[in-house]
């Protein structure tokens, strides 16, 4: 885990960002003054420049290849809990001032604050500063390797799609409270999806992928195209011989890594401060109270080097942190942005995030996971007489107000007399986050984070995130399936 850098590198110095966006302290100060001209407690400018590329193949044929660039600035004004927001894709002074005045009128209030001198935020150094300088043919070669590997895995693989996307995002945040923060954020993701067809004509699907805030050589040294392709192909082939999932209430063991998406959805969103200050979360008003067994500690950590969900600084200019949300079953903290922190009398946790300059920031997760316990994963499985072992999930939905969730398992197995046996299909986990946490009885020592594929949606905005967990035993979960009930 990297410590705070004392001095920004030359490539991320204030002058570098001023040259990129064509702004200086004087212009920013004028824009912030215009944003506060109708009254308000706080004003903020968020400058963003994104360069991106993508390439995709289907059945070995290049079906898409693109490169793009976008640039703009979002202006936010806060007056109490009221937010005024406006944005522009032009960084000319007259357009910036117009956007600032528009946001001011939306949020106009009695108070009028002065713009205080800027103080550069000292941020983390969690990922390399890179550009999209790799040749498109290098990326195409990686994608073609994945296509070849997936087809070679089994003759029953009938269709393969693979793609690679990357971007470099430059941001500069300046605010009336003196915030002046900048960052250069690389991000890439490799994806593979396959279809397999059995002798009976039944088709199944599998997917694999990963990435992070990494250089291109990550995909040749750490996680190769063949790794992701075999991951997808194995999942699809496995489903061809799967039996119908049992239905009913039973013991469930969650595997390490991506199953942490259940923590993200069923627990994480409910711990975002905006839902709690509006009393919309099942966890509202429970600070300091027990919400899980003492086996459960959940953190949201934006400071892990090179991870998809990590950030040197959030989209409000606050350095990210390792936030302990639930500690040995006790609710300790909500994830907050500046607005929620002010209204609730909390400290910002570095959780203010937005999809782009066209979007208002809000409390969001980074890398959310349950910490490792002391149990041996093999002992956890052996402790189950009759249950389900869920290794991977394909999707799900959650109601934030009550924590109720439904998750579809894309890879799961029966556990019979302590042994993992037949793969199952059609398994759905049904319950609510608060209750599920109170049924955690064993936690493995094998914490793993996901491969780097997560994108979290909230109020129409998507941001990259990470999830994770060790092997975990839930003593009681409702499983939806079409097979015989547990124990039958």
mmCIF file with all atom_site columns, C-alpha atoms in Angstrom, residues 214-348:
data_model
loop_
_atom_site.group_PDB
_atom_site.id
_atom_site.type_symbol
_atom_site.label_atom_id
_atom_site.label_alt_id
_atom_site.label_comp_id
_atom_site.label_asym_id
_atom_site.label_entity_id
_atom_site.label_seq_id
_atom_site.pdbx_PDB_ins_code
_atom_site.Cartn_x
_atom_site.Cartn_y
_atom_site.Cartn_z
_atom_site.occupancy
_atom_site.B_iso_or_equiv
_atom_site.pdbx_formal_charge
_atom_site.auth_seq_id
_atom_site.auth_comp_id
_atom_site.auth_asym_id
_atom_site.auth_atom_id
_atom_site.pdbx_PDB_model_num
ATOM 1   C CA . UNK A 1 214 ? -2.198  -1.166  -14.915 1.00 0.00 ? 214 UNK A CA 1
ATOM 2   C CA . UNK A 1 215 ? 0.150   -1.046  -17.892 1.00 0.00 ? 215 UNK A CA 1
ATOM 3   C CA . UNK A 1 216 ? -0.379  -3.198  -20.969 1.00 0.00 ? 216 UNK A CA 1
ATOM 4   C CA . UNK A 1 217 ? 2.314   -5.668  -19.915 1.00 0.00 ? 217 UNK A CA 1
ATOM 5   C CA . UNK A 1 218 ? 0.015   -6.753  -17.054 1.00 0.00 ? 218 UNK A CA 1
ATOM 6   C CA . UNK A 1 219 ? -1.818  -8.839  -19.667 1.00 0.00 ? 219 UNK A CA 1
ATOM 7   C CA . UNK A 1 220 ? 1.341   -10.685 -20.673 1.00 0.00 ? 220 UNK A CA 1
ATOM 8   C CA . UNK A 1 221 ? 2.948   -11.190 -17.260 1.00 0.00 ? 221 UNK A CA 1
ATOM 9   C CA . UNK A 1 222 ? 0.240   -11.427 -14.601 1.00 0.00 ? 222 UNK A CA 1
ATOM 10  C CA . UNK A 1 223 ? -3.163  -12.144 -16.147 1.00 0.00 ? 223 UNK A CA 1
ATOM 11  C CA . UNK A 1 224 ? -2.828  -13.389 -19.710 1.00 0.00 ? 224 UNK A CA 1
ATOM 12  C CA . UNK A 1 225 ? -5.532  -13.590 -22.402 1.00 0.00 ? 225 UNK A CA 1
ATOM 13  C CA . UNK A 1 226 ? -5.338  -17.386 -22.053 1.00 0.00 ? 226 UNK A CA 1
ATOM 14  C CA . UNK A 1 227 ? -6.181  -17.118 -18.348 1.00 0.00 ? 227 UNK A CA 1
ATOM 15  C CA . UNK A 1 228 ? -9.363  -15.145 -19.011 1.00 0.00 ? 228 UNK A CA 1
ATOM 16  C CA . UNK A 1 229 ? -10.342 -17.330 -21.983 1.00 0.00 ? 229 UNK A CA 1
ATOM 17  C CA . UNK A 1 230 ? -9.972  -20.577 -20.050 1.00 0.00 ? 230 UNK A CA 1
ATOM 18  C CA . UNK A 1 231 ? -11.910 -19.055 -17.175 1.00 0.00 ? 231 UNK A CA 1
ATOM 19  C CA . UNK A 1 232 ? -14.856 -18.358 -19.497 1.00 0.00 ? 232 UNK A CA 1
ATOM 20  C CA . UNK A 1 233 ? -14.678 -21.674 -21.350 1.00 0.00 ? 233 UNK A CA 1
ATOM 21  C CA . UNK A 1 234 ? -14.460 -23.757 -18.176 1.00 0.00 ? 234 UNK A CA 1
ATOM 22  C CA . UNK A 1 235 ? -17.559 -22.055 -16.784 1.00 0.00 ? 235 UNK A CA 1
ATOM 23  C CA . UNK A 1 236 ? -19.600 -22.726 -19.940 1.00 0.00 ? 236 UNK A CA 1
ATOM 24  C CA . UNK A 1 237 ? -18.515 -26.367 -20.273 1.00 0.00 ? 237 UNK A CA 1
ATOM 25  C CA . UNK A 1 238 ? -19.207 -27.002 -16.591 1.00 0.00 ? 238 UNK A CA 1
ATOM 26  C CA . UNK A 1 239 ? -22.823 -25.877 -17.015 1.00 0.00 ? 239 UNK A CA 1
ATOM 27  C CA . UNK A 1 240 ? -23.477 -28.445 -19.755 1.00 0.00 ? 240 UNK A CA 1
ATOM 28  C CA . UNK A 1 241 ? -23.512 -31.227 -17.157 1.00 0.00 ? 241 UNK A CA 1
ATOM 29  C CA . UNK A 1 242 ? -25.063 -29.251 -14.312 1.00 0.00 ? 242 UNK A CA 1
ATOM 30  C CA . UNK A 1 243 ? -28.138 -30.478 -12.465 1.00 0.00 ? 243 UNK A CA 1
ATOM 31  C CA . UNK A 1 244 ? -31.064 -28.319 -11.363 1.00 0.00 ? 244 UNK A CA 1
ATOM 32  C CA . UNK A 1 245 ? -30.332 -26.344 -8.214  1.00 0.00 ? 245 UNK A CA 1
ATOM 33  C CA . UNK A 1 246 ? -32.203 -27.371 -5.056  1.00 0.00 ? 246 UNK A CA 1
ATOM 34  C CA . UNK A 1 247 ? -34.775 -25.030 -3.562  1.00 0.00 ? 247 UNK A CA 1
ATOM 35  C CA . UNK A 1 248 ? -35.388 -24.073 0.049   1.00 0.00 ? 248 UNK A CA 1
ATOM 36  C CA . UNK A 1 249 ? -33.589 -22.785 3.108   1.00 0.00 ? 249 UNK A CA 1
ATOM 37  C CA . UNK A 1 250 ? -30.132 -24.279 3.549   1.00 0.00 ? 250 UNK A CA 1
ATOM 38  C CA . UNK A 1 251 ? -26.519 -23.718 4.483   1.00 0.00 ? 251 UNK A CA 1
ATOM 39  C CA . UNK A 1 252 ? -24.583 -21.827 1.815   1.00 0.00 ? 252 UNK A CA 1
ATOM 40  C CA . UNK A 1 253 ? -20.837 -21.446 1.410   1.00 0.00 ? 253 UNK A CA 1
ATOM 41  C CA . UNK A 1 254 ? -19.632 -18.488 -0.639  1.00 0.00 ? 254 UNK A CA 1
ATOM 42  C CA . UNK A 1 255 ? -16.306 -18.879 -2.418  1.00 0.00 ? 255 UNK A CA 1
ATOM 43  C CA . UNK A 1 256 ? -13.508 -16.294 -2.230  1.00 0.00 ? 256 UNK A CA 1
ATOM 44  C CA . UNK A 1 257 ? -13.186 -13.330 -4.586  1.00 0.00 ? 257 UNK A CA 1
ATOM 45  C CA . UNK A 1 258 ? -16.047 -12.249 -6.854  1.00 0.00 ? 258 UNK A CA 1
ATOM 46  C CA . UNK A 1 259 ? -18.835 -13.538 -4.530  1.00 0.00 ? 259 UNK A CA 1
ATOM 47  C CA . UNK A 1 260 ? -17.925 -10.422 -2.532  1.00 0.00 ? 260 UNK A CA 1
ATOM 48  C CA . UNK A 1 261 ? -20.308 -8.689  -4.957  1.00 0.00 ? 261 UNK A CA 1
ATOM 49  C CA . UNK A 1 262 ? -23.000 -9.825  -2.510  1.00 0.00 ? 262 UNK A CA 1
ATOM 50  C CA . UNK A 1 263 ? -21.317 -7.723  0.204   1.00 0.00 ? 263 UNK A CA 1
ATOM 51  C CA . UNK A 1 264 ? -21.069 -4.814  -2.225  1.00 0.00 ? 264 UNK A CA 1
ATOM 52  C CA . UNK A 1 265 ? -24.726 -4.895  -3.185  1.00 0.00 ? 265 UNK A CA 1
ATOM 53  C CA . UNK A 1 266 ? -26.537 -6.161  -0.102  1.00 0.00 ? 266 UNK A CA 1
ATOM 54  C CA . UNK A 1 267 ? -24.415 -4.307  2.470   1.00 0.00 ? 267 UNK A CA 1
ATOM 55  C CA . UNK A 1 268 ? -22.179 -1.716  0.798   1.00 0.00 ? 268 UNK A CA 1
ATOM 56  C CA . UNK A 1 269 ? -24.865 0.414   -0.821  1.00 0.00 ? 269 UNK A CA 1
ATOM 57  C CA . UNK A 1 270 ? -26.780 0.478   2.444   1.00 0.00 ? 270 UNK A CA 1
ATOM 58  C CA . UNK A 1 271 ? -23.712 1.996   4.125   1.00 0.00 ? 271 UNK A CA 1
ATOM 59  C CA . UNK A 1 272 ? -23.416 4.944   1.733   1.00 0.00 ? 272 UNK A CA 1
ATOM 60  C CA . UNK A 1 273 ? -24.072 8.119   3.705   1.00 0.00 ? 273 UNK A CA 1
ATOM 61  C CA . UNK A 1 274 ? -26.628 9.745   1.396   1.00 0.00 ? 274 UNK A CA 1
ATOM 62  C CA . UNK A 1 275 ? -29.052 6.835   1.838   1.00 0.00 ? 275 UNK A CA 1
ATOM 63  C CA . UNK A 1 276 ? -28.588 7.046   5.601   1.00 0.00 ? 276 UNK A CA 1
ATOM 64  C CA . UNK A 1 277 ? -29.006 10.802  6.009   1.00 0.00 ? 277 UNK A CA 1
ATOM 65  C CA . UNK A 1 278 ? -32.259 10.478  4.059   1.00 0.00 ? 278 UNK A CA 1
ATOM 66  C CA . UNK A 1 279 ? -33.307 7.471   6.209   1.00 0.00 ? 279 UNK A CA 1
ATOM 67  C CA . UNK A 1 280 ? -33.593 5.315   3.090   1.00 0.00 ? 280 UNK A CA 1
ATOM 68  C CA . UNK A 1 281 ? -31.216 2.557   4.193   1.00 0.00 ? 281 UNK A CA 1
ATOM 69  C CA . UNK A 1 282 ? -31.871 -0.533  6.272   1.00 0.00 ? 282 UNK A CA 1
ATOM 70  C CA . UNK A 1 283 ? -28.758 0.530   8.257   1.00 0.00 ? 283 UNK A CA 1
ATOM 71  C CA . UNK A 1 284 ? -29.971 4.069   9.055   1.00 0.00 ? 284 UNK A CA 1
ATOM 72  C CA . UNK A 1 285 ? -29.583 4.971   12.732  1.00 0.00 ? 285 UNK A CA 1
ATOM 73  C CA . UNK A 1 286 ? -27.592 1.833   13.595  1.00 0.00 ? 286 UNK A CA 1
ATOM 74  C CA . UNK A 1 287 ? -24.146 3.412   14.055  1.00 0.00 ? 287 UNK A CA 1
ATOM 75  C CA . UNK A 1 288 ? -22.339 1.702   16.923  1.00 0.00 ? 288 UNK A CA 1
ATOM 76  C CA . UNK A 1 289 ? -24.818 -1.172  17.013  1.00 0.00 ? 289 UNK A CA 1
ATOM 77  C CA . UNK A 1 290 ? -24.345 -4.838  16.164  1.00 0.00 ? 290 UNK A CA 1
ATOM 78  C CA . UNK A 1 291 ? -25.401 -5.615  12.599  1.00 0.00 ? 291 UNK A CA 1
ATOM 79  C CA . UNK A 1 292 ? -23.505 -8.887  12.047  1.00 0.00 ? 292 UNK A CA 1
ATOM 80  C CA . UNK A 1 293 ? -21.808 -11.711 13.901  1.00 0.00 ? 293 UNK A CA 1
ATOM 81  C CA . UNK A 1 294 ? -18.386 -10.968 15.401  1.00 0.00 ? 294 UNK A CA 1
ATOM 82  C CA . UNK A 1 295 ? -16.837 -12.916 12.502  1.00 0.00 ? 295 UNK A CA 1
ATOM 83  C CA . UNK A 1 296 ? -17.650 -10.065 10.117  1.00 0.00 ? 296 UNK A CA 1
ATOM 84  C CA . UNK A 1 297 ? -15.382 -7.102  9.383   1.00 0.00 ? 297 UNK A CA 1
ATOM 85  C CA . UNK A 1 298 ? -16.094 -5.170  6.186   1.00 0.00 ? 298 UNK A CA 1
ATOM 86  C CA . UNK A 1 299 ? -13.926 -2.402  4.745   1.00 0.00 ? 299 UNK A CA 1
ATOM 87  C CA . UNK A 1 300 ? -14.013 -0.072  1.762   1.00 0.00 ? 300 UNK A CA 1
ATOM 88  C CA . UNK A 1 301 ? -10.417 0.530   0.760   1.00 0.00 ? 301 UNK A CA 1
ATOM 89  C CA . UNK A 1 302 ? -9.552  2.913   -2.072  1.00 0.00 ? 302 UNK A CA 1
ATOM 90  C CA . UNK A 1 303 ? -5.800  2.775   -1.420  1.00 0.00 ? 303 UNK A CA 1
ATOM 91  C CA . UNK A 1 304 ? -4.778  -0.622  -2.857  1.00 0.00 ? 304 UNK A CA 1
ATOM 92  C CA . UNK A 1 305 ? -2.179  -0.165  -5.593  1.00 0.00 ? 305 UNK A CA 1
ATOM 93  C CA . UNK A 1 306 ? -3.295  -0.814  -9.187  1.00 0.00 ? 306 UNK A CA 1
ATOM 94  C CA . UNK A 1 307 ? -6.783  -2.032  -8.263  1.00 0.00 ? 307 UNK A CA 1
ATOM 95  C CA . UNK A 1 308 ? -9.765  -1.176  -10.480 1.00 0.00 ? 308 UNK A CA 1
ATOM 96  C CA . UNK A 1 309 ? -11.633 0.559   -7.666  1.00 0.00 ? 309 UNK A CA 1
ATOM 97  C CA . UNK A 1 310 ? -8.657  2.462   -6.256  1.00 0.00 ? 310 UNK A CA 1
ATOM 98  C CA . UNK A 1 311 ? -8.112  6.217   -6.578  1.00 0.00 ? 311 UNK A CA 1
ATOM 99  C CA . UNK A 1 312 ? -5.307  8.520   -5.516  1.00 0.00 ? 312 UNK A CA 1
ATOM 100 C CA . UNK A 1 313 ? -7.943  11.139  -4.803  1.00 0.00 ? 313 UNK A CA 1
ATOM 101 C CA . UNK A 1 314 ? -11.732 11.017  -5.027  1.00 0.00 ? 314 UNK A CA 1
ATOM 102 C CA . UNK A 1 315 ? -13.768 13.213  -7.386  1.00 0.00 ? 315 UNK A CA 1
ATOM 103 C CA . UNK A 1 316 ? -14.080 15.950  -4.763  1.00 0.00 ? 316 UNK A CA 1
ATOM 104 C CA . UNK A 1 317 ? -10.339 16.234  -4.189  1.00 0.00 ? 317 UNK A CA 1
ATOM 105 C CA . UNK A 1 318 ? -10.178 14.191  -0.976  1.00 0.00 ? 318 UNK A CA 1
ATOM 106 C CA . UNK A 1 319 ? -7.498  11.470  -0.722  1.00 0.00 ? 319 UNK A CA 1
ATOM 107 C CA . UNK A 1 320 ? -9.033  8.004   -0.504  1.00 0.00 ? 320 UNK A CA 1
ATOM 108 C CA . UNK A 1 321 ? -8.795  5.956   2.694   1.00 0.00 ? 321 UNK A CA 1
ATOM 109 C CA . UNK A 1 322 ? -9.136  2.457   4.069   1.00 0.00 ? 322 UNK A CA 1
ATOM 110 C CA . UNK A 1 323 ? -12.511 2.832   5.792   1.00 0.00 ? 323 UNK A CA 1
ATOM 111 C CA . UNK A 1 324 ? -13.632 0.197   8.301   1.00 0.00 ? 324 UNK A CA 1
ATOM 112 C CA . UNK A 1 325 ? -17.406 0.006   7.860   1.00 0.00 ? 325 UNK A CA 1
ATOM 113 C CA . UNK A 1 326 ? -18.274 -2.969  10.071  1.00 0.00 ? 326 UNK A CA 1
ATOM 114 C CA . UNK A 1 327 ? -15.801 -4.099  12.740  1.00 0.00 ? 327 UNK A CA 1
ATOM 115 C CA . UNK A 1 328 ? -16.368 -7.527  14.284  1.00 0.00 ? 328 UNK A CA 1
ATOM 116 C CA . UNK A 1 329 ? -20.079 -7.137  13.662  1.00 0.00 ? 329 UNK A CA 1
ATOM 117 C CA . UNK A 1 330 ? -20.409 -3.532  14.899  1.00 0.00 ? 330 UNK A CA 1
ATOM 118 C CA . UNK A 1 331 ? -21.379 -0.759  12.452  1.00 0.00 ? 331 UNK A CA 1
ATOM 119 C CA . UNK A 1 332 ? -18.564 1.805   12.664  1.00 0.00 ? 332 UNK A CA 1
ATOM 120 C CA . UNK A 1 333 ? -18.818 4.124   9.682   1.00 0.00 ? 333 UNK A CA 1
ATOM 121 C CA . UNK A 1 334 ? -20.744 5.248   6.629   1.00 0.00 ? 334 UNK A CA 1
ATOM 122 C CA . UNK A 1 335 ? -19.063 6.140   3.342   1.00 0.00 ? 335 UNK A CA 1
ATOM 123 C CA . UNK A 1 336 ? -19.483 9.880   2.859   1.00 0.00 ? 336 UNK A CA 1
ATOM 124 C CA . UNK A 1 337 ? -18.848 12.675  0.402   1.00 0.00 ? 337 UNK A CA 1
ATOM 125 C CA . UNK A 1 338 ? -18.483 16.334  1.407   1.00 0.00 ? 338 UNK A CA 1
ATOM 126 C CA . UNK A 1 339 ? -22.226 17.086  1.375   1.00 0.00 ? 339 UNK A CA 1
ATOM 127 C CA . UNK A 1 340 ? -23.286 14.100  3.477   1.00 0.00 ? 340 UNK A CA 1
ATOM 128 C CA . UNK A 1 341 ? -20.354 14.621  5.836   1.00 0.00 ? 341 UNK A CA 1
ATOM 129 C CA . UNK A 1 342 ? -21.395 18.237  6.464   1.00 0.00 ? 342 UNK A CA 1
ATOM 130 C CA . UNK A 1 343 ? -25.087 17.467  6.940   1.00 0.00 ? 343 UNK A CA 1
ATOM 131 C CA . UNK A 1 344 ? -24.446 14.480  9.217   1.00 0.00 ? 344 UNK A CA 1
ATOM 132 C CA . UNK A 1 345 ? -21.559 16.014  11.144  1.00 0.00 ? 345 UNK A CA 1
ATOM 133 C CA . UNK A 1 346 ? -19.084 13.425  9.834   1.00 0.00 ? 346 UNK A CA 1
ATOM 134 C CA . UNK A 1 347 ? -15.700 13.566  8.144   1.00 0.00 ? 347 UNK A CA 1
ATOM 135 C CA . UNK A 1 348 ? -15.526 12.884  4.410   1.00 0.00 ? 348 UNK A CA 1
#
